[in-house]
PDB file of C-alpha atoms in Angstrom:
ATOM      1  CA  UNK A 165      93.056  76.909  54.662  1.00 47.00           C
ATOM      2  CA  UNK A 166      95.202  79.883  55.486  1.00 67.00           C
ATOM      3  CA  UNK A 167      95.447  82.658  54.161  1.00 64.00           C
ATOM      4  CA  UNK A 168      98.511  82.159  54.293  1.00 68.00           C
ATOM      5  CA  UNK A 169      99.147  79.808  52.135  1.00 70.00           C
ATOM      6  CA  UNK A 170      96.419  81.070  49.916  1.00 69.00           C
ATOM      7  CA  UNK A 171      98.394  84.022  49.614  1.00 67.00           C
ATOM      8  CA  UNK A 172     101.466  81.799  49.026  1.00 66.00           C
ATOM      9  CA  UNK A 173      99.832  79.609  46.465  1.00 69.00           C
ATOM     10  CA  UNK A 174      98.606  82.787  44.327  1.00 66.00           C
ATOM     11  CA  UNK A 175      94.403  81.404  44.716  1.00 69.00           C
ATOM     12  CA  UNK A 176      91.949  83.921  45.196  1.00 69.00           C
ATOM     13  CA  UNK A 177      91.428  84.651  48.840  1.00 68.00           C
ATOM     14  CA  UNK A 178      87.565  84.370  49.927  1.00 70.00           C
ATOM     15  CA  UNK A 179      87.340  86.382  53.423  1.00 69.00           C
ATOM     16  CA  UNK A 180      84.545  85.077  54.485  1.00 70.00           C
ATOM     17  CA  UNK A 181      86.279  82.184  56.096  1.00 71.00           C
ATOM     18  CA  UNK A 182      87.761  84.116  58.775  1.00 74.00           C
ATOM     19  CA  UNK A 183      84.799  86.093  59.039  1.00 73.00           C
ATOM     20  CA  UNK A 184      84.381  84.229  62.885  1.00 76.00           C
ATOM     21  CA  UNK A 185      87.585  86.101  63.819  1.00 78.00           C
ATOM     22  CA  UNK A 186      86.635  89.284  62.920  1.00 80.00           C
ATOM     23  CA  UNK A 187      84.447  91.573  65.675  1.00 85.00           C
ATOM     24  CA  UNK A 188      80.835  91.972  64.398  1.00 84.00           C
ATOM     25  CA  UNK A 189      82.342  95.559  63.605  1.00 87.00           C
ATOM     26  CA  UNK A 190      85.399  94.911  62.219  1.00 90.00           C
ATOM     27  CA  UNK A 191      87.536  95.429  58.712  1.00 90.00           C
ATOM     28  CA  UNK A 192      89.781  93.718  57.169  1.00 87.00           C
ATOM     29  CA  UNK A 193      92.214  93.793  54.617  1.00 87.00           C
ATOM     30  CA  UNK A 194      94.003  91.347  52.838  1.00 84.00           C
ATOM     31  CA  UNK A 195      96.489  93.156  50.485  1.00 82.00           C
ATOM     32  CA  UNK A 196      97.734  89.044  47.717  1.00 75.00           C
ATOM     33  CA  UNK A 197     101.265  89.377  46.907  1.00 72.00           C
ATOM     34  CA  UNK A 198     100.090  90.358  43.429  1.00 73.00           C
ATOM     35  CA  UNK A 199      99.461  93.767  45.576  1.00 76.00           C
ATOM     36  CA  UNK A 200      95.643  92.912  44.949  1.00 78.00           C
ATOM     37  CA  UNK A 201      93.048  93.151  47.386  1.00 83.00           C
ATOM     38  CA  UNK A 202      90.524  91.344  49.231  1.00 81.00           C
ATOM     39  CA  UNK A 203      87.646  93.021  51.657  1.00 80.00           C
ATOM     40  CA  UNK A 204      85.548  92.219  55.203  1.00 82.00           C
ATOM     41  CA  UNK A 205      83.372  94.006  56.633  1.00 84.00           C
ATOM     42  CA  UNK A 206      82.041  97.953  56.448  1.00 86.00           C
ATOM     43  CA  UNK A 207      85.655 100.079  57.278  1.00 88.00           C
ATOM     44  CA  UNK A 208      84.265 101.554  60.122  1.00 89.00           C
ATOM     45  CA  UNK A 209      84.225 105.881  60.700  1.00 88.00           C
ATOM     46  CA  UNK A 210      86.200 108.403  62.927  1.00 89.00           C
ATOM     47  CA  UNK A 211      88.677 106.950  65.091  1.00 92.00           C
ATOM     48  CA  UNK A 212      89.944 103.452  64.535  1.00 92.00           C
ATOM     49  CA  UNK A 213      92.676 101.135  66.125  1.00 92.00           C
ATOM     50  CA  UNK A 214      94.627  98.789  62.970  1.00 93.00           C
ATOM     51  CA  UNK A 215      96.575  96.417  63.507  1.00 92.00           C
ATOM     52  CA  UNK A 216      98.450  94.716  60.438  1.00 91.00           C
ATOM     53  CA  UNK A 217     101.073  91.360  60.293  1.00 87.00           C
ATOM     54  CA  UNK A 218     102.683  90.047  57.039  1.00 85.00           C
ATOM     55  CA  UNK A 219     101.778  86.425  55.423  1.00 76.00           C
ATOM     56  CA  UNK A 220     104.519  84.873  54.911  1.00 68.00           C
ATOM     57  CA  UNK A 221     103.898  84.764  51.230  1.00 63.00           C
ATOM     58  CA  UNK A 222     104.217  88.171  50.907  1.00 72.00           C
ATOM     59  CA  UNK A 223     100.566  89.676  51.277  1.00 77.00           C
ATOM     60  CA  UNK A 224      99.474  91.315  54.453  1.00 84.00           C
ATOM     61  CA  UNK A 225      96.171  91.538  56.491  1.00 85.00           C
ATOM     62  CA  UNK A 226      95.299  94.154  58.749  1.00 90.00           C
ATOM     63  CA  UNK A 227      92.530  94.323  60.783  1.00 91.00           C
ATOM     64  CA  UNK A 228      90.588  97.324  61.628  1.00 92.00           C
ATOM     65  CA  UNK A 229      87.676  97.985  64.409  1.00 92.00           C
ATOM     66  CA  UNK A 230      86.852 101.180  65.512  1.00 93.00           C
ATOM     67  CA  UNK A 231      88.292 102.728  68.924  1.00 92.00           C
ATOM     68  CA  UNK A 232      85.467 103.607  70.846  1.00 91.00           C
ATOM     69  CA  UNK A 233      83.830 100.050  71.970  1.00 90.00           C
ATOM     70  CA  UNK A 234      88.057 100.079  73.116  1.00 90.00           C
ATOM     71  CA  UNK A 235      88.639 102.885  75.285  1.00 92.00           C
ATOM     72  CA  UNK A 236      84.668 102.336  76.800  1.00 93.00           C
ATOM     73  CA  UNK A 237      85.985  98.994  77.784  1.00 93.00           C
ATOM     74  CA  UNK A 238      89.439 100.327  78.631  1.00 95.00           C
ATOM     75  CA  UNK A 239      87.846 103.213  81.107  1.00 96.00           C
ATOM     76  CA  UNK A 240      85.153 100.552  82.673  1.00 97.00           C
ATOM     77  CA  UNK A 241      88.424  98.336  83.393  1.00 97.00           C
ATOM     78  CA  UNK A 242      90.180 100.739  84.766  1.00 98.00           C
ATOM     79  CA  UNK A 243      87.322 101.579  87.418  1.00 98.00           C
ATOM     80  CA  UNK A 244      87.078  99.018  87.898  1.00 98.00           C
ATOM     81  CA  UNK A 245      90.820  97.866  88.837  1.00 98.00           C
ATOM     82  CA  UNK A 246      90.418 102.110  90.824  1.00 98.00           C
ATOM     83  CA  UNK A 247      87.261 100.616  92.325  1.00 98.00           C
ATOM     84  CA  UNK A 248      89.271  96.838  93.932  1.00 98.00           C
ATOM     85  CA  UNK A 249      92.109  98.431  94.794  1.00 98.00           C
ATOM     86  CA  UNK A 250      90.147 101.273  96.914  1.00 98.00           C
ATOM     87  CA  UNK A 251      88.193  97.876  98.561  1.00 98.00           C
ATOM     88  CA  UNK A 252      91.409  96.096  99.048  1.00 98.00           C
ATOM     89  CA  UNK A 253      92.961  98.902 100.720  1.00 98.00           C
ATOM     90  CA  UNK A 254      89.286  99.775 103.088  1.00 98.00           C
ATOM     91  CA  UNK A 255      89.498  95.825 103.500  1.00 98.00           C
ATOM     92  CA  UNK A 256      93.145  95.516 104.741  1.00 97.00           C
ATOM     93  CA  UNK A 257      92.651  98.873 106.930  1.00 97.00           C
ATOM     94  CA  UNK A 258      89.227  97.314 108.810  1.00 97.00           C
ATOM     95  CA  UNK A 259      91.245  94.533 108.911  1.00 97.00           C
ATOM     96  CA  UNK A 260      93.556  96.301 110.850  1.00 96.00           C
ATOM     97  CA  UNK A 261      92.160  98.350 112.986  1.00 95.00           C
ATOM     98  CA  UNK A 262      90.375  95.201 114.245  1.00 93.00           C
ATOM     99  CA  UNK A 263      93.931  93.468 114.686  1.00 90.00           C
ATOM    100  CA  UNK A 264      94.722  96.798 116.737  1.00 91.00           C
ATOM    101  CA  UNK A 265      91.522  96.424 119.243  1.00 88.00           C
ATOM    102  CA  UNK A 266      92.233  93.196 119.214  1.00 85.00           C
ATOM    103  CA  UNK A 267      96.150  94.195 120.933  1.00 86.00           C
ATOM    104  CA  UNK A 268      95.381  97.343 122.415  1.00 89.00           C
ATOM    105  CA  UNK A 269      92.621  95.413 125.125  1.00 87.00           C
ATOM    106  CA  UNK A 270      94.395  93.194 126.650  1.00 89.00           C
ATOM    107  CA  UNK A 271      97.935  95.255 126.582  1.00 90.00           C
ATOM    108  CA  UNK A 272      96.647  98.083 128.421  1.00 90.00           C
ATOM    109  CA  UNK A 273      95.044  94.927 130.553  1.00 90.00           C
ATOM    110  CA  UNK A 274      98.677  93.071 131.129  1.00 89.00           C
ATOM    111  CA  UNK A 275     100.540  97.150 130.971  1.00 91.00           C
ATOM    112  CA  UNK A 276      97.244  97.743 134.534  1.00 91.00           C
ATOM    113  CA  UNK A 277      99.055  94.048 135.882  1.00 90.00           C
ATOM    114  CA  UNK A 278     101.966  94.936 135.540  1.00 90.00           C
ATOM    115  CA  UNK A 279     101.696  98.152 137.131  1.00 91.00           C
ATOM    116  CA  UNK A 280      99.286  96.403 140.227  1.00 89.00           C
ATOM    117  CA  UNK A 281     102.286  94.302 140.871  1.00 88.00           C
ATOM    118  CA  UNK A 282     104.794  96.659 140.856  1.00 87.00           C
ATOM    119  CA  UNK A 283     102.019  98.627 143.162  1.00 89.00           C
ATOM    120  CA  UNK A 284     102.362  95.701 145.485  1.00 87.00           C
ATOM    121  CA  UNK A 285      99.336  94.004 144.786  1.00 88.00           C
ATOM    122  CA  UNK A 286     100.180  89.990 144.579  1.00 88.00           C
ATOM    123  CA  UNK A 287      97.021  88.441 143.397  1.00 87.00           C
ATOM    124  CA  UNK A 288      97.127  86.640 140.862  1.00 85.00           C
ATOM    125  CA  UNK A 289      95.098  87.095 137.979  1.00 86.00           C
ATOM    126  CA  UNK A 290      92.834  84.409 136.219  1.00 85.00           C
ATOM    127  CA  UNK A 291      92.445  86.920 132.869  1.00 85.00           C
ATOM    128  CA  UNK A 292      93.876  84.359 129.524  1.00 87.00           C
ATOM    129  CA  UNK A 293      93.384  85.761 126.266  1.00 85.00           C
ATOM    130  CA  UNK A 294      94.132  83.280 123.815  1.00 84.00           C
ATOM    131  CA  UNK A 295      96.996  85.144 121.954  1.00 85.00           C
ATOM    132  CA  UNK A 296      99.544  83.028 123.087  1.00 89.00           C
ATOM    133  CA  UNK A 297     101.640  85.847 123.421  1.00 89.00           C
ATOM    134  CA  UNK A 298      99.755  87.643 125.950  1.00 87.00           C
ATOM    135  CA  UNK A 299      99.156  84.438 127.749  1.00 89.00           C
ATOM    136  CA  UNK A 300     102.572  83.835 127.852  1.00 92.00           C
ATOM    137  CA  UNK A 301     102.956  87.190 128.734  1.00 91.00           C
ATOM    138  CA  UNK A 302     100.369  87.329 131.823  1.00 90.00           C
ATOM    139  CA  UNK A 303     101.738  84.136 133.109  1.00 91.00           C
ATOM    140  CA  UNK A 304     105.163  85.084 133.834  1.00 92.00           C
ATOM    141  CA  UNK A 305     103.702  88.476 135.425  1.00 91.00           C
ATOM    142  CA  UNK A 306     101.720  85.288 137.831  1.00 91.00           C
ATOM    143  CA  UNK A 307     104.890  83.408 138.282  1.00 92.00           C
ATOM    144  CA  UNK A 308     106.146  87.002 138.922  1.00 91.00           C
ATOM    145  CA  UNK A 309     103.540  87.797 141.586  1.00 91.00           C
ATOM    146  CA  UNK A 310     103.872  84.374 143.333  1.00 91.00           C
ATOM    147  CA  UNK A 311     107.108  84.177 144.138  1.00 92.00           C
ATOM    148  CA  UNK A 312     107.684  88.341 145.188  1.00 90.00           C
ATOM    149  CA  UNK A 313     104.575  87.641 147.150  1.00 90.00           C
ATOM    150  CA  UNK A 314     107.108  84.598 148.910  1.00 92.00           C
ATOM    151  CA  UNK A 315     109.817  86.850 148.988  1.00 92.00           C
ATOM    152  CA  UNK A 316     108.044  89.831 151.096  1.00 90.00           C
ATOM    153  CA  UNK A 317     106.736  86.814 153.494  1.00 90.00           C
ATOM    154  CA  UNK A 318     109.967  84.850 154.028  1.00 93.00           C
ATOM    155  CA  UNK A 319     111.225  88.849 155.216  1.00 93.00           C
ATOM    156  CA  UNK A 320     108.106  89.964 157.051  1.00 90.00           C
ATOM    157  CA  UNK A 321     108.573  86.722 158.756  1.00 93.00           C
ATOM    158  CA  UNK A 322     112.121  87.253 159.776  1.00 92.00           C
ATOM    159  CA  UNK A 323     111.770  90.673 160.911  1.00 92.00           C
ATOM    160  CA  UNK A 324     109.259  89.498 162.579  1.00 90.00           C
ATOM    161  CA  UNK A 325     111.525  86.331 164.521  1.00 88.00           C
ATOM    162  CA  UNK A 326     113.675  89.612 165.370  1.00 89.00           C
ATOM    163  CA  UNK A 327     112.219  92.176 166.188  1.00 88.00           C
ATOM    164  CA  UNK A 328     110.901  89.401 168.759  1.00 85.00           C
ATOM    165  CA  UNK A 329     113.634  88.242 170.270  1.00 86.00           C
ATOM    166  CA  UNK A 330     115.094  91.425 170.158  1.00 86.00           C
ATOM    167  CA  UNK A 331     111.898  92.188 172.163  1.00 85.00           C
ATOM    168  CA  UNK A 332     112.340  89.209 174.565  1.00 86.00           C
ATOM    169  CA  UNK A 333     116.165  90.425 175.234  1.00 82.00           C
ATOM    170  CA  UNK A 334     114.942  93.916 176.138  1.00 84.00           C
ATOM    171  CA  UNK A 335     112.027  92.953 178.036  1.00 84.00           C
ATOM    172  CA  UNK A 336     114.864  89.795 180.216  1.00 83.00           C
ATOM    173  CA  UNK A 337     117.441  93.332 179.906  1.00 84.00           C
ATOM    174  CA  UNK A 338     114.719  95.328 182.026  1.00 83.00           C
ATOM    175  CA  UNK A 339     113.853  92.731 183.693  1.00 84.00           C
ATOM    176  CA  UNK A 340     117.140  93.208 185.345  1.00 84.00           C
ATOM    177  CA  UNK A 341     117.859  96.903 185.699  1.00 84.00           C
ATOM    178  CA  UNK A 342     114.878  97.116 187.806  1.00 79.00           C
TER     179      UNK A 342
END
């Protein structure tokens, strides 16, 4: 039977029935509706933690345990949580550093490639970075280099043709004048 039913029935309370629910160093105090007290265990000394609950039959149950083991456990758990938080932040920083280095090197290469392109070096660069976005940028730079190279070739050919035509006409005029 439960303590509540036992108290409600006005029966004698046997606290040994609940001994498995009581910590080894805990103290259980049960007050019946008639005011009689029943207890199990030894009352802890020093600072204690106590919890009281009212029972439906008019009684009350109070469990008391020493505070020191609970405080020690709280301290241990707090330290564990703080260490886990530090470990999480540290791991995050390492991952961020690795990711930043992984992105920085290809970005520097692409930046240098763009600068060479602007300086007139239209050779394609075969380097790819195993990152879709960076590979797309590299391909776009190669396509731009190819287009600029073709444009420059056409301009040089045009200038060469115009120059040849002008020289031919000037030579013919010079020969007639002579």
